[in-house]
mmCIF file of C-alpha atoms and ligand atoms in Angstrom:
data_model
loop_
_atom_site.group_PDB
_atom_site.id
_atom_site.type_symbol
_atom_site.label_atom_id
_atom_site.label_comp_id
_atom_site.label_asym_id
_atom_site.label_seq_id
_atom_site.Cartn_x
_atom_site.Cartn_y
_atom_site.Cartn_z
ATOM 1 C CA MET A 1 0.717 7.129 -10.604
ATOM 2 C CA ARG A 2 2.025 5.516 -7.410
ATOM 3 C CA TYR A 3 5.297 4.513 -9.154
ATOM 4 C CA PRO A 4 6.618 5.910 -12.584
ATOM 5 C CA LEU A 5 4.871 4.216 -15.430
ATOM 6 C CA GLY A 6 7.938 2.477 -16.867
ATOM 7 C CA PHE A 7 8.751 0.957 -13.349
ATOM 8 C CA THR A 8 5.168 -0.513 -13.086
ATOM 9 C CA MET A 9 5.160 -1.736 -16.674
ATOM 10 C CA ALA A 10 8.584 -3.602 -16.331
ATOM 11 C CA GLN A 11 7.149 -5.367 -13.201
ATOM 12 C CA VAL A 12 3.965 -6.273 -15.057
ATOM 13 C CA ARG A 13 5.851 -7.539 -17.941
ATOM 14 C CA TYR A 14 8.238 -9.680 -15.790
ATOM 15 C CA ARG A 15 5.231 -11.044 -13.866
ATOM 16 C CA ASN A 16 3.422 -11.962 -17.077
ATOM 17 C CA ARG A 17 6.569 -13.724 -18.405
ATOM 18 C CA MET A 18 7.053 -15.684 -15.160
ATOM 19 C CA ALA A 19 3.304 -16.673 -15.478
ATOM 20 C CA ARG A 20 3.817 -17.760 -19.005
ATOM 21 C CA GLU A 21 6.820 -19.790 -17.902
ATOM 22 C CA GLY A 22 4.681 -21.378 -15.203
ATOM 23 C CA ARG A 23 6.876 -20.174 -12.506
ATOM 24 C CA GLN A 24 5.457 -20.325 -8.926
ATOM 25 C CA ARG A 25 8.492 -18.771 -7.335
ATOM 26 C CA TYR A 26 10.721 -16.096 -8.895
ATOM 27 C CA PRO A 27 12.768 -13.126 -7.539
ATOM 28 C CA MET A 28 11.162 -9.777 -8.263
ATOM 29 C CA VAL A 29 13.722 -7.694 -6.272
ATOM 30 C CA LEU A 30 17.621 -8.424 -5.760
ATOM 31 C CA MET A 31 18.720 -6.722 -2.433
ATOM 32 C CA LEU A 32 22.378 -6.381 -3.579
ATOM 33 C CA GLU A 33 24.855 -5.455 -0.849
ATOM 34 C CA PRO A 34 28.092 -4.691 -2.718
ATOM 35 C CA LEU A 35 29.691 -3.840 0.767
ATOM 36 C CA TYR A 36 29.436 -4.224 4.303
ATOM 37 C CA THR A 37 30.901 -0.861 5.209
ATOM 38 C CA CYS A 38 28.951 2.199 6.527
ATOM 39 C CA ASN A 39 29.508 5.604 7.598
ATOM 40 C CA LEU A 40 26.805 5.185 10.303
ATOM 41 C CA ALA A 41 26.130 2.514 12.908
ATOM 42 C CA CYS A 42 22.466 2.730 13.299
ATOM 43 C CA ILE A 43 20.910 0.917 16.483
ATOM 44 C CA GLY A 44 18.654 -1.151 14.442
ATOM 45 C CA CYS A 45 21.167 -2.427 11.967
ATOM 46 C CA SER A 46 22.810 -5.814 12.283
ATOM 47 C CA VAL A 47 26.307 -5.461 13.275
ATOM 48 C CA GLU A 48 27.879 -7.140 10.117
ATOM 49 C CA ARG A 49 26.180 -4.606 7.808
ATOM 50 C CA HIS A 50 28.194 -1.714 9.290
ATOM 51 C CA THR A 51 31.456 -3.037 10.380
ATOM 52 C CA GLY A 52 32.814 -4.625 6.998
ATOM 53 C CA LYS A 53 36.068 -3.574 5.583
ATOM 54 C CA LEU A 54 36.034 -1.718 2.297
ATOM 55 C CA SER A 55 38.506 -4.054 0.977
ATOM 56 C CA ASP A 56 36.236 -6.989 1.325
ATOM 57 C CA ARG A 57 33.522 -5.513 -0.771
ATOM 58 C CA LEU A 58 32.331 -7.335 -3.815
ATOM 59 C CA PRO A 59 34.022 -6.931 -7.199
ATOM 60 C CA LEU A 60 31.901 -5.280 -9.904
ATOM 61 C CA GLU A 61 31.891 -8.348 -11.874
ATOM 62 C CA LYS A 62 30.444 -10.436 -9.051
ATOM 63 C CA CYS A 63 27.662 -7.968 -8.466
ATOM 64 C CA LEU A 64 26.698 -8.092 -12.275
ATOM 65 C CA LYS A 65 26.834 -11.898 -12.251
ATOM 66 C CA ALA A 66 24.371 -11.868 -9.301
ATOM 67 C CA VAL A 67 22.037 -9.493 -11.293
ATOM 68 C CA ASP A 68 22.234 -11.797 -14.414
ATOM 69 C CA ASP A 69 21.895 -14.968 -12.609
ATOM 70 C CA CYS A 70 18.899 -14.088 -10.708
ATOM 71 C CA GLY A 71 17.057 -12.069 -13.577
ATOM 72 C CA ALA A 72 15.075 -9.811 -11.024
ATOM 73 C CA PRO A 73 14.040 -6.467 -12.748
ATOM 74 C CA ILE A 74 14.510 -4.434 -9.595
ATOM 75 C CA ILE A 75 17.907 -4.266 -7.956
ATOM 76 C CA ASN A 76 17.700 -2.588 -4.608
ATOM 77 C CA LEU A 77 21.302 -1.498 -3.827
ATOM 78 C CA CYS A 78 21.879 -1.337 -0.095
ATOM 79 C CA GLY A 79 24.655 -2.819 2.304
ATOM 80 C CA GLY A 80 26.502 -1.079 3.923
ATOM 81 C CA GLU A 81 26.049 2.442 2.473
ATOM 82 C CA PRO A 82 26.052 2.043 -1.203
ATOM 83 C CA THR A 83 27.528 5.520 -1.911
ATOM 84 C CA LEU A 84 30.716 4.310 -0.362
ATOM 85 C CA TYR A 85 31.177 1.573 -3.051
ATOM 86 C CA PRO A 86 33.832 2.952 -5.307
ATOM 87 C CA GLU A 87 32.558 1.237 -8.379
ATOM 88 C CA LEU A 88 29.028 2.702 -7.923
ATOM 89 C CA PRO A 89 29.136 4.736 -11.069
ATOM 90 C CA GLN A 90 30.091 1.896 -13.045
ATOM 91 C CA LEU A 91 27.598 -0.535 -11.491
ATOM 92 C CA ILE A 92 24.611 1.856 -11.992
ATOM 93 C CA GLU A 93 25.550 2.419 -15.770
ATOM 94 C CA GLN A 94 25.934 -1.306 -16.443
ATOM 95 C CA LEU A 95 22.299 -1.886 -14.450
ATOM 96 C CA ILE A 96 20.773 0.922 -16.645
ATOM 97 C CA GLN A 97 22.184 -0.794 -19.597
ATOM 98 C CA ARG A 98 20.564 -4.221 -18.816
ATOM 99 C CA GLY A 99 17.206 -2.345 -18.338
ATOM 100 C CA ARG A 100 16.994 -2.910 -14.503
ATOM 101 C CA TYR A 101 15.326 -0.398 -12.178
ATOM 102 C CA ILE A 102 17.824 0.547 -9.313
ATOM 103 C CA ILE A 103 16.587 1.673 -5.838
ATOM 104 C CA CYS A 104 19.601 3.128 -4.233
ATOM 105 C CA CYS A 105 18.863 2.986 -0.404
ATOM 106 C CA THR A 106 21.142 5.545 1.212
ATOM 107 C CA ASN A 107 21.509 7.411 4.429
ATOM 108 C CA ALA A 108 22.265 10.508 1.990
ATOM 109 C CA LEU A 109 25.249 11.598 3.872
ATOM 110 C CA LYS A 110 27.347 11.230 0.868
ATOM 111 C CA LEU A 111 24.984 12.060 -1.861
ATOM 112 C CA ASP A 112 26.704 15.432 -2.526
ATOM 113 C CA THR A 113 30.235 14.236 -3.106
ATOM 114 C CA LYS A 114 29.540 10.684 -4.553
ATOM 115 C CA VAL A 115 26.375 10.855 -6.605
ATOM 116 C CA PHE A 116 25.528 14.592 -7.434
ATOM 117 C CA GLY A 117 27.690 15.639 -10.506
ATOM 118 C CA VAL A 118 28.935 12.102 -10.733
ATOM 119 C CA ILE A 119 26.046 9.753 -11.374
ATOM 120 C CA PRO A 120 23.385 11.517 -13.562
ATOM 121 C CA PRO A 121 19.575 11.444 -12.891
ATOM 122 C CA HIS A 122 17.859 8.692 -14.934
ATOM 123 C CA PRO A 123 14.258 7.397 -14.853
ATOM 124 C CA GLN A 124 15.581 3.990 -14.058
ATOM 125 C CA LEU A 125 17.399 5.191 -10.852
ATOM 126 C CA PHE A 126 15.619 6.123 -7.619
ATOM 127 C CA LEU A 127 17.303 7.608 -4.693
ATOM 128 C CA MET A 128 15.684 6.095 -1.564
ATOM 129 C CA VAL A 129 16.696 8.011 1.428
ATOM 130 C CA HIS A 130 16.320 6.706 4.853
ATOM 131 C CA LEU A 131 14.219 8.879 7.295
ATOM 132 C CA ASP A 132 13.148 6.720 10.309
ATOM 133 C CA GLY A 133 10.960 9.568 11.695
ATOM 134 C CA MET A 134 11.436 13.223 12.359
ATOM 135 C CA ARG A 135 14.769 14.849 13.684
ATOM 136 C CA GLU A 136 14.908 13.505 17.265
ATOM 137 C CA THR A 137 14.002 9.949 16.309
ATOM 138 C CA HIS A 138 15.953 9.638 13.098
ATOM 139 C CA ASP A 139 19.056 10.975 14.797
ATOM 140 C CA PHE A 140 18.448 8.519 17.826
ATOM 141 C CA VAL A 141 18.214 5.595 15.549
ATOM 142 C CA CYS A 142 21.150 6.677 13.412
ATOM 143 C CA ASN A 143 23.117 7.102 16.530
ATOM 144 C CA ARG A 144 24.391 10.559 15.453
ATOM 145 C CA LYS A 145 23.185 14.071 15.583
ATOM 146 C CA GLY A 146 22.690 15.954 12.403
ATOM 147 C CA VAL A 147 21.960 13.001 10.139
ATOM 148 C CA PHE A 148 18.287 14.086 9.727
ATOM 149 C CA ASP A 149 19.146 17.847 8.608
ATOM 150 C CA LYS A 150 21.562 16.411 6.134
ATOM 151 C CA ALA A 151 19.184 13.829 4.693
ATOM 152 C CA VAL A 152 16.399 16.517 4.361
ATOM 153 C CA ALA A 153 18.806 18.746 2.537
ATOM 154 C CA MET A 154 20.047 15.948 0.339
ATOM 155 C CA LEU A 155 16.386 15.110 -0.624
ATOM 156 C CA VAL A 156 15.861 18.815 -1.649
ATOM 157 C CA GLU A 157 18.964 18.978 -3.680
ATOM 158 C CA ALA A 158 18.230 15.641 -5.316
ATOM 159 C CA LYS A 159 14.757 16.765 -6.444
ATOM 160 C CA GLN A 160 16.071 20.064 -7.752
ATOM 161 C CA ARG A 161 18.756 18.094 -9.692
ATOM 162 C CA GLY A 162 16.037 15.893 -11.320
ATOM 163 C CA TYR A 163 16.457 12.476 -9.417
ATOM 164 C CA VAL A 164 13.395 10.402 -8.597
ATOM 165 C CA THR A 165 13.379 10.388 -4.905
ATOM 166 C CA MET A 166 11.861 8.170 -2.251
ATOM 167 C CA VAL A 167 11.755 8.048 1.449
ATOM 168 C CA ASN A 168 12.303 4.719 3.389
ATOM 169 C CA THR A 169 10.804 4.805 6.931
ATOM 170 C CA THR A 170 11.205 1.749 9.320
ATOM 171 C CA VAL A 171 8.716 2.016 12.087
ATOM 172 C CA PHE A 172 10.335 1.402 15.502
ATOM 173 C CA LYS A 173 9.186 1.097 19.045
ATOM 174 C CA GLU A 174 10.250 4.802 19.422
ATOM 175 C CA THR A 175 8.248 6.040 16.519
ATOM 176 C CA SER A 176 4.806 7.370 17.584
ATOM 177 C CA VAL A 177 1.987 7.121 14.803
ATOM 178 C CA GLU A 178 1.641 10.948 14.921
ATOM 179 C CA GLU A 179 5.337 11.265 13.943
ATOM 180 C CA VAL A 180 4.858 8.846 11.027
ATOM 181 C CA GLU A 181 2.100 11.182 9.727
ATOM 182 C CA GLU A 182 4.405 14.182 10.223
ATOM 183 C CA MET A 183 7.002 12.294 8.268
ATOM 184 C CA CYS A 184 4.652 11.608 5.500
ATOM 185 C CA GLN A 185 3.813 15.263 5.369
ATOM 186 C CA LEU A 186 7.434 16.225 5.353
ATOM 187 C CA ALA A 187 8.095 13.732 2.480
ATOM 188 C CA THR A 188 5.066 15.350 0.530
ATOM 189 C CA ARG A 189 6.505 18.880 0.944
ATOM 190 C CA LEU A 190 9.760 17.655 -0.268
ATOM 191 C CA LYS A 191 7.981 16.344 -3.379
ATOM 192 C CA ALA A 192 9.378 12.767 -2.738
ATOM 193 C CA ASP A 193 8.191 10.406 -5.551
ATOM 194 C CA GLY A 194 7.128 7.896 -2.719
ATOM 195 C CA ILE A 195 7.210 6.677 0.758
ATOM 196 C CA LEU A 196 8.040 3.160 1.845
ATOM 197 C CA LEU A 197 6.783 2.308 5.294
ATOM 198 C CA SER A 198 7.747 -0.963 6.853
ATOM 199 C CA PRO A 199 7.822 -2.349 10.475
ATOM 200 C CA GLY A 200 11.251 -2.588 12.241
ATOM 201 C CA TYR A 201 12.703 -6.031 11.669
ATOM 202 C CA GLU A 202 14.334 -8.156 14.316
ATOM 203 C CA TYR A 203 17.921 -9.202 13.209
ATOM 204 C CA GLU A 204 19.361 -12.038 15.382
ATOM 205 C CA SER A 205 22.354 -10.033 15.981
ATOM 206 C CA VAL A 206 20.782 -6.844 17.165
ATOM 207 C CA GLU A 207 20.443 -6.603 20.962
ATOM 208 C CA ALA A 208 18.902 -2.984 21.181
ATOM 209 C CA ASP A 209 15.391 -3.166 22.317
ATOM 210 C CA VAL A 210 14.032 -1.155 19.436
ATOM 211 C CA PHE A 211 11.700 -3.689 17.673
ATOM 212 C CA LEU A 212 7.986 -4.044 17.854
ATOM 213 C CA THR A 213 6.443 -7.204 18.946
ATOM 214 C CA LYS A 214 3.670 -8.467 16.548
ATOM 215 C CA ASP A 215 0.853 -6.944 18.651
ATOM 216 C CA GLN A 216 2.621 -3.441 18.591
ATOM 217 C CA ILE A 217 3.098 -3.778 14.924
ATOM 218 C CA HIS A 218 -0.658 -4.384 14.448
ATOM 219 C CA GLU A 219 -1.577 -1.378 16.805
ATOM 220 C CA LYS A 220 0.837 1.035 14.834
ATOM 221 C CA PHE A 221 -0.285 -0.021 11.345
ATOM 222 C CA ARG A 222 -3.964 -0.046 12.219
ATOM 223 C CA ALA A 223 -3.600 3.668 12.992
ATOM 224 C CA ILE A 224 -1.354 4.277 9.948
ATOM 225 C CA ARG A 225 -3.946 2.693 7.734
ATOM 226 C CA GLN A 226 -6.297 5.463 8.740
ATOM 227 C CA PHE A 227 -4.158 8.041 7.026
ATOM 228 C CA ALA A 228 -2.352 6.130 4.606
ATOM 229 C CA HIS A 229 -4.808 7.104 1.747
ATOM 230 C CA LYS A 230 -3.619 10.791 1.870
ATOM 231 C CA TYR A 231 0.079 10.343 1.178
ATOM 232 C CA LYS A 232 2.074 8.451 -1.715
ATOM 233 C CA ILE A 233 2.799 5.444 0.405
ATOM 234 C CA ASN A 234 4.211 2.498 -1.807
ATOM 235 C CA ALA A 235 3.242 -0.292 0.431
ATOM 236 C CA THR A 236 0.231 -1.859 -1.303
ATOM 237 C CA PRO A 237 -3.041 -1.791 0.764
ATOM 238 C CA GLY A 238 -2.705 -5.502 0.945
ATOM 239 C CA PHE A 239 0.506 -5.214 2.730
ATOM 240 C CA LEU A 240 -0.874 -2.474 5.017
ATOM 241 C CA ASP A 241 -3.647 -4.647 5.936
ATOM 242 C CA PHE A 242 -1.260 -7.531 6.777
ATOM 243 C CA ALA A 243 0.956 -5.184 8.812
ATOM 244 C CA ALA A 244 -2.149 -4.281 10.799
ATOM 245 C CA GLY A 245 -2.962 -7.816 11.542
ATOM 246 C CA LEU A 246 -6.319 -7.881 9.464
ATOM 247 C CA THR A 247 -5.075 -10.559 7.060
ATOM 248 C CA GLU A 248 -2.618 -13.579 7.085
ATOM 249 C CA LEU A 249 -0.128 -14.211 4.298
ATOM 250 C CA PRO A 250 2.548 -16.699 3.619
ATOM 251 C CA CYS A 251 5.991 -15.376 3.550
ATOM 252 C CA ALA A 252 7.646 -15.270 -0.109
ATOM 253 C CA PRO A 253 11.315 -14.812 0.752
ATOM 254 C CA TRP A 254 12.383 -15.819 -2.663
ATOM 255 C CA SER A 255 10.621 -12.867 -4.141
ATOM 256 C CA THR A 256 13.402 -10.486 -2.708
ATOM 257 C CA VAL A 257 16.682 -12.247 -2.736
ATOM 258 C CA ASN A 258 19.896 -11.137 -1.106
ATOM 259 C CA TYR A 259 23.406 -11.137 -2.356
ATOM 260 C CA THR A 260 26.135 -9.911 -0.091
ATOM 261 C CA PRO A 261 29.971 -9.991 0.297
ATOM 262 C CA ASN A 262 29.387 -13.530 1.874
ATOM 263 C CA GLY A 263 27.436 -14.747 -1.091
ATOM 264 C CA TRP A 264 23.667 -15.507 -1.502
ATOM 265 C CA LYS A 265 22.045 -15.273 1.884
ATOM 266 C CA ALA A 266 19.386 -17.936 2.579
ATOM 267 C CA PRO A 267 16.645 -17.773 3.232
ATOM 268 C CA CYS A 268 16.162 -13.975 3.449
ATOM 269 C CA TYR A 269 17.502 -10.551 4.292
ATOM 270 C CA LEU A 270 16.994 -11.237 7.881
ATOM 271 C CA VAL A 271 17.867 -14.859 8.547
ATOM 272 C CA GLY A 272 21.271 -15.993 7.377
ATOM 273 C CA GLU A 273 20.770 -19.728 7.759
ATOM 274 C CA SER A 274 23.429 -20.273 5.132
ATOM 275 C CA PHE A 275 25.745 -18.245 2.483
ATOM 276 C CA VAL A 276 26.569 -19.644 -0.774
ATOM 277 C CA ASP A 277 28.401 -18.311 -3.698
ATOM 278 C CA ASP A 278 26.698 -20.154 -6.400
ATOM 279 C CA TRP A 279 23.000 -19.029 -7.474
ATOM 280 C CA ASP A 280 21.796 -22.500 -8.611
ATOM 281 C CA THR A 281 22.712 -24.070 -5.199
ATOM 282 C CA PHE A 282 21.028 -21.076 -3.298
ATOM 283 C CA TRP A 283 17.876 -21.123 -5.400
ATOM 284 C CA ASN A 284 17.586 -24.928 -5.709
ATOM 285 C CA GLU A 285 18.676 -26.127 -2.338
ATOM 286 C CA THR A 286 17.008 -23.507 0.010
ATOM 287 C CA ASN A 287 13.851 -25.162 1.562
ATOM 288 C CA TRP A 288 11.401 -22.425 0.467
ATOM 289 C CA GLU A 289 8.256 -24.261 1.451
ATOM 290 C CA TYR A 290 9.548 -24.331 5.069
ATOM 291 C CA TRP A 291 10.438 -20.606 5.137
ATOM 292 C CA GLU A 292 7.052 -19.614 3.298
ATOM 293 C CA SER A 293 5.259 -21.515 6.197
ATOM 294 C CA ARG A 294 6.808 -18.993 8.776
ATOM 295 C CA LEU A 295 7.003 -21.662 11.303
ATOM 296 C CA ASP A 296 10.680 -20.917 12.288
ATOM 297 C CA ARG A 297 10.915 -19.017 15.536
ATOM 298 C CA ARG A 298 12.942 -16.408 13.859
ATOM 299 C CA CYS A 299 9.787 -15.682 11.783
ATOM 300 C CA ALA A 300 7.562 -15.132 14.770
ATOM 301 C CA ASN A 301 7.608 -11.317 14.799
ATOM 302 C CA CYS A 302 8.489 -10.678 11.214
ATOM 303 C CA LYS A 303 6.381 -8.549 9.089
ATOM 304 C CA MET A 304 8.892 -7.252 6.803
ATOM 305 C CA HIS A 305 8.083 -5.683 3.478
ATOM 306 C CA SER A 306 10.508 -7.727 1.461
ATOM 307 C CA GLY A 307 9.004 -10.989 2.694
ATOM 308 C CA PHE A 308 5.252 -10.273 2.331
ATOM 309 C CA GLU A 309 4.750 -7.492 -0.389
ATOM 310 C CA HIS A 310 4.833 -10.177 -2.996
ATOM 311 C CA SER A 311 2.314 -12.355 -1.191
ATOM 312 C CA ALA A 312 0.197 -9.303 -0.785
ATOM 313 C CA VAL A 313 0.011 -8.662 -4.455
ATOM 314 C CA GLU A 314 -0.536 -12.299 -5.419
ATOM 315 C CA GLU A 315 -3.521 -12.416 -2.912
ATOM 316 C CA GLN A 316 -5.138 -9.273 -4.328
ATOM 317 C CA MET A 317 -4.628 -10.641 -8.016
ATOM 318 C CA ARG A 318 -6.618 -13.608 -7.071
ATOM 319 C CA SER A 319 -10.008 -11.863 -7.367
ATOM 320 C CA LEU A 320 -11.412 -9.217 -9.699
ATOM 321 C CA LYS A 321 -12.264 -6.920 -6.864
ATOM 322 C CA GLY A 322 -8.579 -7.281 -5.621
ATOM 323 C CA LYS A 323 -7.280 -6.598 -9.094
ATOM 324 C CA LEU A 324 -9.475 -3.508 -9.480
ATOM 325 C CA GLN A 325 -8.359 -2.265 -5.926
ATOM 326 C CA LEU A 326 -4.782 -2.699 -6.956
ATOM 327 C CA ALA A 327 -5.216 -0.931 -10.354
ATOM 328 C CA LEU A 328 -6.971 1.949 -8.558
ATOM 329 C CA TRP A 329 -4.148 2.166 -5.835
ATOM 330 C CA THR A 330 -1.621 2.203 -8.546
ATOM 331 C CA VAL A 331 -3.217 5.291 -10.333
ATOM 332 C CA SER A 332 -4.481 7.085 -7.383
ATOM 333 C CA LYS A 333 -1.383 9.272 -6.585
HETATM 334 S S1 SF4 B 1 9.047 -14.520 7.940
HETATM 335 FE FE1 SF4 B 1 10.699 -12.953 7.846
HETATM 336 S S2 SF4 B 1 12.303 -13.919 8.817
HETATM 337 FE FE2 SF4 B 1 10.911 -15.527 8.149
HETATM 338 S S3 SF4 B 1 11.712 -16.077 6.057
HETATM 339 FE FE3 SF4 B 1 10.135 -14.537 5.833
HETATM 340 S S4 SF4 B 1 11.297 -12.541 5.786
HETATM 341 FE FE4 SF4 B 1 12.586 -14.146 6.703
#
């Protein structure tokens, strides 16, 4: 299975419920950022996401209210570095009790002290370790030597301890396609339960010239498509086609909503047009139609997984052929 069966079934049940309720737009993933504090300052990261004070973190109650208000079945814990969130054990325990699937996106530097022996492995908890390439590229992107080696060691230990592990790779300008395949081979040797590949995203606040233009994204992902079938890559074939420029899709920013220490970020993880504390205001007053259209200049080079994966799945579900392809892909690894 591409994903653990329970995870796939939770999504299917949720989608079916949304369809029965006649909802065209609904959140599938909550990107929950309990803090904007980080122990790294990666060159592709927006400045606010790694310079926040720990004292400005979200209280546990606010995190849980956001989870309950939006109802998404998948909670992507990011930030900031979620392992630095002092209330992480309680947060994860509460999310598991609520039946949510948790993807803890981490640079892995603190897994040995903040997670192992503190937060037990659970089928609803996935440790998603950032590996933006092999040693030289990853340490360059993370702006620190040794991060790659530590992340690999933590992936090995996490697996030995029984955690579900995944690798998250953002493809930047510096990343060669050969290196992406080398990385997939490494993740396979490390027995990672999945590999998420996505093109680097262009934050407004990042000046470093590391992002791909649309043409460069297409070129790299056309090559990546050639070998994707060999590995347990979690981006759907429809998303890879879109990343390769072979299809066009509307954006679905509402499918992956983002709650931050500054409130609900609208419209998406990348663009902070507004921040509001109240879910109803965020959901009802964001002009989703406008952002779906991708007409805003800030959407010009965006092929972000969180914006388009939902649209890719919806597109495949429109035809019998697409449904069969998706089903085959789901059970094929
Ligand atoms: S295209 Fe990208 S930047 Fe624009 S709304 Fe969608 S996810 Fe956000």
